[in-house]
CSV table of C-alpha atoms in Angstrom, one decimal:
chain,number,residue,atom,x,y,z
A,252,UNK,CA,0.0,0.0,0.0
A,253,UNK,CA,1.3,3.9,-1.3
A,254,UNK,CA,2.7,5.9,1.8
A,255,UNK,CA,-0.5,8.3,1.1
A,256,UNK,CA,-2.5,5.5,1.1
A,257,UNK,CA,-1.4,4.2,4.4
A,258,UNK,CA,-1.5,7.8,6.4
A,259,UNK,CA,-5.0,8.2,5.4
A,260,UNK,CA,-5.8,4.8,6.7
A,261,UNK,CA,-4.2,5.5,10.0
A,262,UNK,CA,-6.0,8.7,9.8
A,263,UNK,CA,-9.4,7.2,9.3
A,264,UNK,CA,-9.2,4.5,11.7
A,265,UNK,CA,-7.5,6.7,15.0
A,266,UNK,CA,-10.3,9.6,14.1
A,267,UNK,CA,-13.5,7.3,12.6
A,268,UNK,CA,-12.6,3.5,13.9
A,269,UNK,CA,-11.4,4.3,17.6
A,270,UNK,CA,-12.4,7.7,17.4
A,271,UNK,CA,-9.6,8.7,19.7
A,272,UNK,CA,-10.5,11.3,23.0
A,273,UNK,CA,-7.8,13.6,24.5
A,274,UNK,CA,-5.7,11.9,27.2
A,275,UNK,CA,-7.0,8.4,26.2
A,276,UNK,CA,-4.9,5.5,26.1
A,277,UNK,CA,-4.9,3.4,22.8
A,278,UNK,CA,-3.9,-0.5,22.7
A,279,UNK,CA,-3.5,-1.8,19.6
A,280,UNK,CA,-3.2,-5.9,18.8
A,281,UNK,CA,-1.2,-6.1,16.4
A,282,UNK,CA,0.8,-8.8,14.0
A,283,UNK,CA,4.6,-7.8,14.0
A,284,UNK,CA,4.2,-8.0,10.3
A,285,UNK,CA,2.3,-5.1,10.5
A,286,UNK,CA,4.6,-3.1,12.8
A,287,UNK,CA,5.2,-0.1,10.2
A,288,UNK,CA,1.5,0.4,10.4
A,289,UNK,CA,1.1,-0.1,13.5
A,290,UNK,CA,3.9,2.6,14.6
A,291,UNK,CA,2.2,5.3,11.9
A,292,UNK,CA,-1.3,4.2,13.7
A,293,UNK,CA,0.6,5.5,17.0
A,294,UNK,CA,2.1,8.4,15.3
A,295,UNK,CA,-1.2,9.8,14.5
A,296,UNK,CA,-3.0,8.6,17.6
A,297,UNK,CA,-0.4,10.9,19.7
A,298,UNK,CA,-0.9,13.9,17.3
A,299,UNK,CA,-4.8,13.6,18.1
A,300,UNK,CA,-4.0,14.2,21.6
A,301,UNK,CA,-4.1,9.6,22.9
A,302,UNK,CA,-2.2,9.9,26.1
A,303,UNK,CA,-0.3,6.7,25.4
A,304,UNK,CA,-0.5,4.2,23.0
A,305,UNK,CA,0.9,0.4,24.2
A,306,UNK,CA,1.1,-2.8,21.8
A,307,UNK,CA,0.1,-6.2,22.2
A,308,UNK,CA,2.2,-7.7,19.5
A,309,UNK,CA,1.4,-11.2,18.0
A,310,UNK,CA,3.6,-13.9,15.7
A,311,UNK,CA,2.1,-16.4,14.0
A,312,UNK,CA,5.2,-18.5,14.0
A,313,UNK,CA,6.0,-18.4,17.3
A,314,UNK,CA,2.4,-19.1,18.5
A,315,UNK,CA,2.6,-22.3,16.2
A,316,UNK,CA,5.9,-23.5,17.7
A,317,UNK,CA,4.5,-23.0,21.4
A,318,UNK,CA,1.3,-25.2,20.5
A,319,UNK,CA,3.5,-27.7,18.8
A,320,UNK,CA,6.1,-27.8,21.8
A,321,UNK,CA,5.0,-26.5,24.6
A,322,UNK,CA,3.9,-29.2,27.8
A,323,UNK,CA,0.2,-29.6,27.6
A,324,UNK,CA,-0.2,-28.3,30.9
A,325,UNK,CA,1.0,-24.3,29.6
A,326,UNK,CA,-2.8,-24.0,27.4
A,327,UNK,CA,-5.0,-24.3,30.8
A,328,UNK,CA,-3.1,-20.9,32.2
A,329,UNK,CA,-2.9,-17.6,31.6
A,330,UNK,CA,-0.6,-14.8,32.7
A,331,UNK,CA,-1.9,-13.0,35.9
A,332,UNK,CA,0.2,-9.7,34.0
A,333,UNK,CA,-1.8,-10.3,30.8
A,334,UNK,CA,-4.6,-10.4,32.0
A,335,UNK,CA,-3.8,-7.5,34.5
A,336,UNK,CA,-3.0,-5.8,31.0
A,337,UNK,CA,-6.5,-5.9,29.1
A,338,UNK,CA,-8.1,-5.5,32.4
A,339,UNK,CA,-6.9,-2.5,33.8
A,340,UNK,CA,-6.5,-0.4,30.6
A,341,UNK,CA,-10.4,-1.5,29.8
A,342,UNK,CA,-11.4,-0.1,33.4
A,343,UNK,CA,-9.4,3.1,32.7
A,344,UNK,CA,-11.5,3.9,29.7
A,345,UNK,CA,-8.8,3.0,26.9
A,346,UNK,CA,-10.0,2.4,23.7
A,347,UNK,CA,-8.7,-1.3,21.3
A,348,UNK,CA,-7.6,-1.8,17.8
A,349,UNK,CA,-6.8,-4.9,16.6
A,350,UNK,CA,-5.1,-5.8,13.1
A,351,UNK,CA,-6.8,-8.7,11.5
A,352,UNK,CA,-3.9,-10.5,9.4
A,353,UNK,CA,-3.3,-13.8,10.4
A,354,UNK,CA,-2.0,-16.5,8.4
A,355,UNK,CA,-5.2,-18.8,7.3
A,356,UNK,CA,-3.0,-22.0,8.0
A,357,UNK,CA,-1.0,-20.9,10.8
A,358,UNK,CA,-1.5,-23.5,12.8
A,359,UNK,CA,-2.7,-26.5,10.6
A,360,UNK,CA,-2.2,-29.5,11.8
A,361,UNK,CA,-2.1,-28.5,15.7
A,362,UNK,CA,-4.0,-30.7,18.1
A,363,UNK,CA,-7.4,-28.6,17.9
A,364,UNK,CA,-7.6,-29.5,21.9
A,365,UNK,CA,-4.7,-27.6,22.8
A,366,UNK,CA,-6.1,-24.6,20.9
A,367,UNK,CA,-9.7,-25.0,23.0
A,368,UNK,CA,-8.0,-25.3,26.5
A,369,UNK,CA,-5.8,-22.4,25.6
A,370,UNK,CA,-8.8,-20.2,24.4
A,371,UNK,CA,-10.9,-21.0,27.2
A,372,UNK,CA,-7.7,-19.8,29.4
A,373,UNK,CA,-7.6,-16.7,27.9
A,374,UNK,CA,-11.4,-16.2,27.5
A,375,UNK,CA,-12.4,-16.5,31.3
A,376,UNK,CA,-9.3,-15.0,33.0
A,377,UNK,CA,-10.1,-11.6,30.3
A,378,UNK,CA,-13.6,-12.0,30.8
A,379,UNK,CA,-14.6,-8.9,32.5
A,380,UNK,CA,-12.7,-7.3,29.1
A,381,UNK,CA,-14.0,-9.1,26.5
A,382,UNK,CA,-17.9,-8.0,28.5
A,383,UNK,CA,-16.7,-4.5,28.3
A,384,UNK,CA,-15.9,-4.4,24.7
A,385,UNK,CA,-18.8,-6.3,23.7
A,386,UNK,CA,-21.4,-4.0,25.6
A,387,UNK,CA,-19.5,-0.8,24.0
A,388,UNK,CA,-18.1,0.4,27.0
A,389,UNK,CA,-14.8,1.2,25.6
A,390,UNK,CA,-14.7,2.3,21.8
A,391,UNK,CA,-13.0,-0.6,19.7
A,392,UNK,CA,-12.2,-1.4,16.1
A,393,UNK,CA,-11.1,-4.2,14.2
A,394,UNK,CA,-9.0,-3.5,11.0
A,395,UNK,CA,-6.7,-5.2,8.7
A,396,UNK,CA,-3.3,-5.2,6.4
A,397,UNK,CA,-1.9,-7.2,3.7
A,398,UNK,CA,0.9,-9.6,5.5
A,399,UNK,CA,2.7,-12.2,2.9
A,400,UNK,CA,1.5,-15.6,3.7
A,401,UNK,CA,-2.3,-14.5,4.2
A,402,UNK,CA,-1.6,-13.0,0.9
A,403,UNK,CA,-0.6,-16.0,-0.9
A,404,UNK,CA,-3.4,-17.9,0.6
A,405,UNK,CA,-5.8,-15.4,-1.3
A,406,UNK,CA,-3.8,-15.1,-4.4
A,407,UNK,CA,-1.8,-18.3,-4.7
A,408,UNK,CA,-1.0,-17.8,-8.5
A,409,UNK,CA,0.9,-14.7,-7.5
A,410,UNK,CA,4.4,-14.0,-6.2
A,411,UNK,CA,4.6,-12.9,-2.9
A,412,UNK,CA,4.8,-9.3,-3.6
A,413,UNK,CA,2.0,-9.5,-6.3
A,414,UNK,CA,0.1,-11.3,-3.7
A,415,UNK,CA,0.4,-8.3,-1.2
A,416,UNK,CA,-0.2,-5.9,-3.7
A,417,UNK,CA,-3.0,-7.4,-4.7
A,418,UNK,CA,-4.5,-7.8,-1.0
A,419,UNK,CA,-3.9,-4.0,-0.7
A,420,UNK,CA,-6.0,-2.6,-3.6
A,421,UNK,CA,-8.6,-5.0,-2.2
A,422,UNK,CA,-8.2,-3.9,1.4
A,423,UNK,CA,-7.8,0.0,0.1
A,424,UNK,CA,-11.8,-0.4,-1.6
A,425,UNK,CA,-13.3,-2.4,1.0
A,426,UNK,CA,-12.5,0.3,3.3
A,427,UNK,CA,-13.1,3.4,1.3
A,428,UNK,CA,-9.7,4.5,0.9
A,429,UNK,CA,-9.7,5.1,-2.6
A,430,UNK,CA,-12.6,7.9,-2.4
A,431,UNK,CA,-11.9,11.2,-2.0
A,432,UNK,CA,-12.6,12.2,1.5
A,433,UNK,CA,-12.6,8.6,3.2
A,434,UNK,CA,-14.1,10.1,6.5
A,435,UNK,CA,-17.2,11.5,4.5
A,436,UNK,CA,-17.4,8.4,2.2
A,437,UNK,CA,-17.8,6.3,5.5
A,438,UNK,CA,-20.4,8.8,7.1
A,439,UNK,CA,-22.1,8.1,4.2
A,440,UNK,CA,-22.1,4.4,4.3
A,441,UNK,CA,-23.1,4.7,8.1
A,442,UNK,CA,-26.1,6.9,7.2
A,443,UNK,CA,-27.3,4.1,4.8
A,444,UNK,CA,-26.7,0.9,7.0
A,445,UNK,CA,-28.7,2.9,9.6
A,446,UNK,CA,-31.5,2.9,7.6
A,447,UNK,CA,-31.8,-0.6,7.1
A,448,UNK,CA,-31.7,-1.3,10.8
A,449,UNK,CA,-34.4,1.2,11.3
A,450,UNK,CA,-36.8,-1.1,8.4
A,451,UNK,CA,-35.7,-3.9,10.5
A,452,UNK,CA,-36.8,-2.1,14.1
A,453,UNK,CA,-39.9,-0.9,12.9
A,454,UNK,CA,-41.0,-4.5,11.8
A,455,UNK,CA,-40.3,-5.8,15.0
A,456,UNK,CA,-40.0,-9.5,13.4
A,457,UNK,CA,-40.7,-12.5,15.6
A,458,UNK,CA,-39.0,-14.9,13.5
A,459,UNK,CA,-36.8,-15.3,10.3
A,460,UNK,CA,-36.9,-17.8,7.9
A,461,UNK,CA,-34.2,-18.7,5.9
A,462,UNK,CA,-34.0,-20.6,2.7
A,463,UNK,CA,-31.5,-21.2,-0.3
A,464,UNK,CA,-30.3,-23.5,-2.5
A,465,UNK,CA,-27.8,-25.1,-0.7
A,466,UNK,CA,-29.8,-26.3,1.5
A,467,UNK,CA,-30.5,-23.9,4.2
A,468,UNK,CA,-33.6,-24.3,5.9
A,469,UNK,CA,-33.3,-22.3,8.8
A,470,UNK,CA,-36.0,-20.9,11.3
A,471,UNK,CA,-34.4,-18.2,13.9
A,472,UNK,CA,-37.0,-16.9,16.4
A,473,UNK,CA,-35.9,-13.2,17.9
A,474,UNK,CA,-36.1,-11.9,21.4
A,475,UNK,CA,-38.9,-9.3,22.7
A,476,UNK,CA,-37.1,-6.2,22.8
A,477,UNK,CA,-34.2,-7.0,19.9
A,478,UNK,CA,-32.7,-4.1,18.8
A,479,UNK,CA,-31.1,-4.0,15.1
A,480,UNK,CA,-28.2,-2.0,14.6
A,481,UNK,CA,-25.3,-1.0,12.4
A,482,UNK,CA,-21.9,0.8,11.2
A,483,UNK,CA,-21.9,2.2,14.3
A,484,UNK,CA,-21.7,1.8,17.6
A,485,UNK,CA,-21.6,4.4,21.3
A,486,UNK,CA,-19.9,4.4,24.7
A,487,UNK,CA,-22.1,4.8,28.2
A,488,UNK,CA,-20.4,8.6,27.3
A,489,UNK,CA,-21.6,8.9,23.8
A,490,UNK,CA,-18.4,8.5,22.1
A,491,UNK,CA,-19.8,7.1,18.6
A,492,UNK,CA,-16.9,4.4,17.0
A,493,UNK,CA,-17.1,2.4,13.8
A,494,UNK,CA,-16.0,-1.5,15.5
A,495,UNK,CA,-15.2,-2.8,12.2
A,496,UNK,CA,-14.1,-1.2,8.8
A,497,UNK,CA,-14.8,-2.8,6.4
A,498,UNK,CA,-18.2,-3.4,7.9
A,499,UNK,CA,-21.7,-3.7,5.5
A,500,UNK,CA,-23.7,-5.8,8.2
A,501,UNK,CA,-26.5,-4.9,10.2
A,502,UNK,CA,-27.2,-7.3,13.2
A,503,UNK,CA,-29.2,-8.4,16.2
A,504,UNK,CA,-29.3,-11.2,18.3
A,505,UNK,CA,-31.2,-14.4,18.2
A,506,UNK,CA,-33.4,-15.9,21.2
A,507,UNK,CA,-31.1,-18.2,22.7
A,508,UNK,CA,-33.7,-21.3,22.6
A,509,UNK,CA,-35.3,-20.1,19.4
A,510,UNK,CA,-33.4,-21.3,16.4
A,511,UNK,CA,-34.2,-24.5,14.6
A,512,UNK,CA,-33.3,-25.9,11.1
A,513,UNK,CA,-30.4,-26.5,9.6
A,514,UNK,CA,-27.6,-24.0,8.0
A,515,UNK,CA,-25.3,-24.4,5.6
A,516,UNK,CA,-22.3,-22.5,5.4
A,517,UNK,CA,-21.6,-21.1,2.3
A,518,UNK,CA,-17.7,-19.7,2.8
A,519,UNK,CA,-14.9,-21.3,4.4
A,520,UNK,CA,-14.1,-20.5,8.3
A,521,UNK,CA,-11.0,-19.5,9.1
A,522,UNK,CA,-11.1,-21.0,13.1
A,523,UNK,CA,-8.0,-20.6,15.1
A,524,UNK,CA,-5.5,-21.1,12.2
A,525,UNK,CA,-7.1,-23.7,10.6
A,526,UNK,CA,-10.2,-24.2,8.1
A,527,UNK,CA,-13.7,-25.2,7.9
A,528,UNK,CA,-15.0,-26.0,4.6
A,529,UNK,CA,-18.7,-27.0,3.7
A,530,UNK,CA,-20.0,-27.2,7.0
A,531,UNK,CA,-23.4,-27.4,8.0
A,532,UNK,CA,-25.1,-27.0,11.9
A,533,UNK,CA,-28.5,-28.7,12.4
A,534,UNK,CA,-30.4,-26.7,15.3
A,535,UNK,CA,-33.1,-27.8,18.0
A,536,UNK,CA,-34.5,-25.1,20.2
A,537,UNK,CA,-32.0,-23.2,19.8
A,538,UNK,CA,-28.8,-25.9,20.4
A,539,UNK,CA,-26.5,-27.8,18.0
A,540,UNK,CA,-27.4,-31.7,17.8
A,541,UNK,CA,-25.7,-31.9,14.7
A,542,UNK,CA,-23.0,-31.2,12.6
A,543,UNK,CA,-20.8,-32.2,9.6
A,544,UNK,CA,-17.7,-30.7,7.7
A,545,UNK,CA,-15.9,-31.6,4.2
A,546,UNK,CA,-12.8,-30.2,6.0
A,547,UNK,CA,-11.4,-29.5,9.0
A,548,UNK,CA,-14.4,-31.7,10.8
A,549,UNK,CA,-12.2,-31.7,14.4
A,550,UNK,CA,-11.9,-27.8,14.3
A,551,UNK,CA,-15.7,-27.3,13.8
A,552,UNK,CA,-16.3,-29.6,16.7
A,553,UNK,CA,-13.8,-28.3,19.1
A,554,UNK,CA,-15.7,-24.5,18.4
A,555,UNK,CA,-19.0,-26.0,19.1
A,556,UNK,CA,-17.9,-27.8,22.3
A,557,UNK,CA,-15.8,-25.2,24.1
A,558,UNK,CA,-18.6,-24.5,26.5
A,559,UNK,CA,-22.4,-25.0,26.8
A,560,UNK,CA,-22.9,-21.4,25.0
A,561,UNK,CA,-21.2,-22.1,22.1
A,562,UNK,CA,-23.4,-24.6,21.3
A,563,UNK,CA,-26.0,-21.7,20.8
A,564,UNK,CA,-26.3,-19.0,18.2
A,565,UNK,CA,-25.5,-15.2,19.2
A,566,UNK,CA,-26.0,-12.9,16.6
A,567,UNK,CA,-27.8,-12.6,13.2
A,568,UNK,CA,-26.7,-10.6,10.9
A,569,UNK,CA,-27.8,-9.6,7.2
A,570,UNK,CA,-25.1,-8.6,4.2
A,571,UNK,CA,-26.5,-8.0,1.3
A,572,UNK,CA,-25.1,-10.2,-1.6
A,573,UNK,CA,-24.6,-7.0,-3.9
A,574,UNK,CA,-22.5,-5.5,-1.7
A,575,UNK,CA,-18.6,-4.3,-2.2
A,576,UNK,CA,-16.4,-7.2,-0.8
A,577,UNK,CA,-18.8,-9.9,-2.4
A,578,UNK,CA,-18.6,-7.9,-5.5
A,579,UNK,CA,-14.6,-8.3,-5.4
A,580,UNK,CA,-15.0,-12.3,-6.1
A,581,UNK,CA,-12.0,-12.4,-3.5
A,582,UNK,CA,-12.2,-15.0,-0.8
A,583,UNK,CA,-10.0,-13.4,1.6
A,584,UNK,CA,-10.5,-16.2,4.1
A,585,UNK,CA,-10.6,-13.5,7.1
A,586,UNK,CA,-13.7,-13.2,8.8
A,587,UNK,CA,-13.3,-9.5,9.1
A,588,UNK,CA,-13.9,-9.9,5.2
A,589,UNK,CA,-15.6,-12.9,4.2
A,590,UNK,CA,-18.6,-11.9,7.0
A,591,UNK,CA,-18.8,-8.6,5.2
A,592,UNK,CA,-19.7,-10.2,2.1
A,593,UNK,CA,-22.2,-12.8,3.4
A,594,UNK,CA,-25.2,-12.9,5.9
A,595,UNK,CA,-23.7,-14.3,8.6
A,596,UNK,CA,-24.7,-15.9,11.9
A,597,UNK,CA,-22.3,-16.3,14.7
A,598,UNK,CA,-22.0,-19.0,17.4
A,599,UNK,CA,-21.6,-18.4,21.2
A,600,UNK,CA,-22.1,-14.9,23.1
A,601,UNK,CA,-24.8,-12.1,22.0
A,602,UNK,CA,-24.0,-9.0,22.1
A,603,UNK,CA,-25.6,-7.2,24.8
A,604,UNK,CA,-26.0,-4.2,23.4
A,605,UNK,CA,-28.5,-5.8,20.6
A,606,UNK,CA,-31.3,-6.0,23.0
A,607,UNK,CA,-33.3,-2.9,25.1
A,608,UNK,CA,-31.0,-1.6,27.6
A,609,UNK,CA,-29.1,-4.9,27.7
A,610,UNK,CA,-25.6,-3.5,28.3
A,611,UNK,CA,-27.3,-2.1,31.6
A,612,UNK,CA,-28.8,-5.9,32.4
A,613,UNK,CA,-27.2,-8.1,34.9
A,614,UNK,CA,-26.1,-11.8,33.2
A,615,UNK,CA,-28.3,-13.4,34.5
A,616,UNK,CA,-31.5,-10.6,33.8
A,617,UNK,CA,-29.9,-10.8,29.7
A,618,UNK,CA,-30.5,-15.2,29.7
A,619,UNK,CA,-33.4,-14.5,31.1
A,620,UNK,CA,-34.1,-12.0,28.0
A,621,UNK,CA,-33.1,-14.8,25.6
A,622,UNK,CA,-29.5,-13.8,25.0
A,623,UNK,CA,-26.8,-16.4,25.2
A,624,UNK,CA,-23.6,-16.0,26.8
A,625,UNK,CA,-20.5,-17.9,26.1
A,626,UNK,CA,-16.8,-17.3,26.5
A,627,UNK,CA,-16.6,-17.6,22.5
A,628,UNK,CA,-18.3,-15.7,20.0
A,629,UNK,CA,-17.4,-17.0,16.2
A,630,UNK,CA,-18.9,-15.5,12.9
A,631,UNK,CA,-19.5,-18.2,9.9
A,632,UNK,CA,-21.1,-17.4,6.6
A,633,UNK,CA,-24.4,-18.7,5.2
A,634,UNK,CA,-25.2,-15.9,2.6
A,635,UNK,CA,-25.9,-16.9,-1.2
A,636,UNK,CA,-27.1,-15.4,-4.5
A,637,UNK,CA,-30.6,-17.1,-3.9
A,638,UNK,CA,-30.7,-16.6,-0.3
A,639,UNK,CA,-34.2,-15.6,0.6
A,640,UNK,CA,-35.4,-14.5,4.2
A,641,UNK,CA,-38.9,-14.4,5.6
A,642,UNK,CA,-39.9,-12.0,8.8
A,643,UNK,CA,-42.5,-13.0,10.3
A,644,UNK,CA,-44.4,-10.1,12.4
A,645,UNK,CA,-45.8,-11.4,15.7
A,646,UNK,CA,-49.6,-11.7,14.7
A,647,UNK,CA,-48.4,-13.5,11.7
A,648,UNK,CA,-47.9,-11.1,8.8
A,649,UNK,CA,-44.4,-12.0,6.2
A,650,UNK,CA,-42.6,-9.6,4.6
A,651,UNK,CA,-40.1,-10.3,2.5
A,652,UNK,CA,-36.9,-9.4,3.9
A,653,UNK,CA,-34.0,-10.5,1.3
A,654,UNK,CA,-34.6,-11.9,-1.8
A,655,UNK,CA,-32.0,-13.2,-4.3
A,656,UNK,CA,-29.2,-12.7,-2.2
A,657,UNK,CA,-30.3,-8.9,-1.4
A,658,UNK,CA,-32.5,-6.7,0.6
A,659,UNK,CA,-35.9,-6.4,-0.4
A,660,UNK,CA,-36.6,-3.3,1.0
């Protein structure tokens, strides 16, 4: 990506995608293949006034060597100074970016258990920060860069630098940052997205009903209360953030115990380093009894058993097929993508915020609402060109919601 390029990106996401307050601390996630970025991202964040910015850096390799050759006993702790780490900065208001560019095979071949002890680890000791970000208490944004190997994964009849190229121009669209003025471009696209969650609120639908060709048959009842939303998101303090650029979805939650059918995924899932391809979930009141996968079977199953939640749906959200990324043809095999270009559904915790006043609601008051909770929370693809979806009002009335792939609206 051009130098001009990669200031305005840095631009856009401190002053759109964080939205970055005077004397606010930033952390940023970030692969060290992305280090140049992630050192202009703290450039900028400092000129806007961040108090401090601290990374979390992250290697692919070296991850992969310690689940390969580290004693099986290492994945069942965390670090009481990690944890300590996302922890205090969440309380103290900070806001979190986190670069997307993994390698899609990073860790093929690893013992899939290893990867589910060490994720529930993480996930319940960082708990009380992964709650915070998901009820928009601290502003947070998910982003991405072109990095080598996930390159060649996307365009494997490339060279490498082709291949990064390549995953630039396609990263530079997706997130506006070949218009003009990107920050008015992405107001824009905001403005829009809202107005399809408003159709969606004003409907008030009791149930969806999903249908396609591949054999989707899928019946997702929605909680009293369910709020759509999109683009963007606000703190307690009415900071306003964009959590993911690229982002085309607008979302809610499903009730917890009111999904039955069977889904069928229509992209592959990029899980923990490894991938799921042609998999399809079979639901019963709202829980996964069963499953089956072309590839990567093991993985699918380890995701669905890494607690009792995760056997439950948590979000619902609607792409339409027309849209920018799908338009690209590019399977970027990076959720941050691939879920922008699909309606998606995700398994294990709802967001809270997708339900009246649920970030104020105790856990326990938001179950009882029909949200699930889970120490997971994994998007997966099920959107096609002749994907249709029913809402069904509660005295029975169906509107069309999506119809060919797009909104009907």
């Amino acid at each position: 990506m051009k130098e001009e390029i990669l200031k305005k990106y840095a631009e856009l996401v401190v002053k759109v995608g964080v939205n970055i307050q005077k004397n606010q601390a930033l952390v940023i996630n970030s692969p060290i293949e992305c280090a140049d970025f992630t050192r202009l991202v703290a450039e900028v964040a400092y000129k806007a006034g961040a108090r401090e910015v601290q990374i979390n850096w992250k290697d692919d390799k070296l991850t992969r060597i310690k689940y390969l050759n580290a004693p099986e006993e290492i994945f069942e702790e965390y670090p009481d100074w990690q944890k300590e780490f996302f922890v205090s900065y969440a309380k103290k208001g900070a806001a979190f970016l986190s670069i997307a560019a993994s390698d899609p095979e990073a860790l093929k071949g690893v013992n899939p258990d290893r990867m589910v002890k060490a994720d529930k680890a993480a996930n319940s000791a960082i708990k009380e920060y992964v709650d915070r970000l998901m009820s928009d208490k601290n502003p947070w944004c998910v982003v991405s860069m072109p990095t080598k190997q996930w390159a060649k994964k996307v365009f494997p009849n490339c060279t490498e630098e082709e291949a990064v190229e390549k995953l630039g121009e396609a990263i530079t669209e997706t997130v506006r940052l070949n218009e003009k003025d990107p920050v008015s471009a992405w107001m824009k696209h905001k403005d829009n997205m809202i107005k399809s969650a408003g159709f969606l609120n004003k409907n008030n639908f009791k149930y969806l009903h999903y249908k396609n060709s591949l054999g989707t048959d899928l019946k997702i009842e929605l909680p009293k209360n369910h709020l759509w939303l999109a683009a963007s998101s606000r703190t307690p303090e009415g900071i306003e953030f964009i959590p993911n650029m690229p982002t085309e979805e607008v979302f809610t939650m499903p009730k917890r115990d009111g999904v039955n059918g069977k889904v069928v995924s229509s992209k592959p899932l990029n899980y923990n380093g490894n991938l799921i391809e042609n998999f399809s979930l079979t639901f019963k009141d709202g829980r996964v009894i069963e499953y089956t996968a072309e590839k990567g079977c093991e993985n699918l199953k380890s995701l669905i058993e890494t607690d009792d939640g995760s056997h439950y749906l948590g979000e619902v959200a609607l792409v339409p097929y027309d849209s920018p990324i799908s338009n690209s043809n590019i399977l970027f095999y990076n959720t941050l993508f691939d879920e922008n270009a699909s309606c998606h559904l995700a398994l294990g915790k709802a967001y809270p915020t997708c339900i009246k006043d649920g970030e104020k609601m105790p856990e326990e008051e938001l179950k009882t609402s029909g949200a699930n909770d889970s120490i997971t929370h994994e998007d997966f693809m099920v959107g096609t060109s002749d994907l249709s979806i029913i809402g069904i009002t509660e005295d029975g009335k169906e509107v069309t919601v999506f119809e060919n792939g797009n909104f009907a609206i």
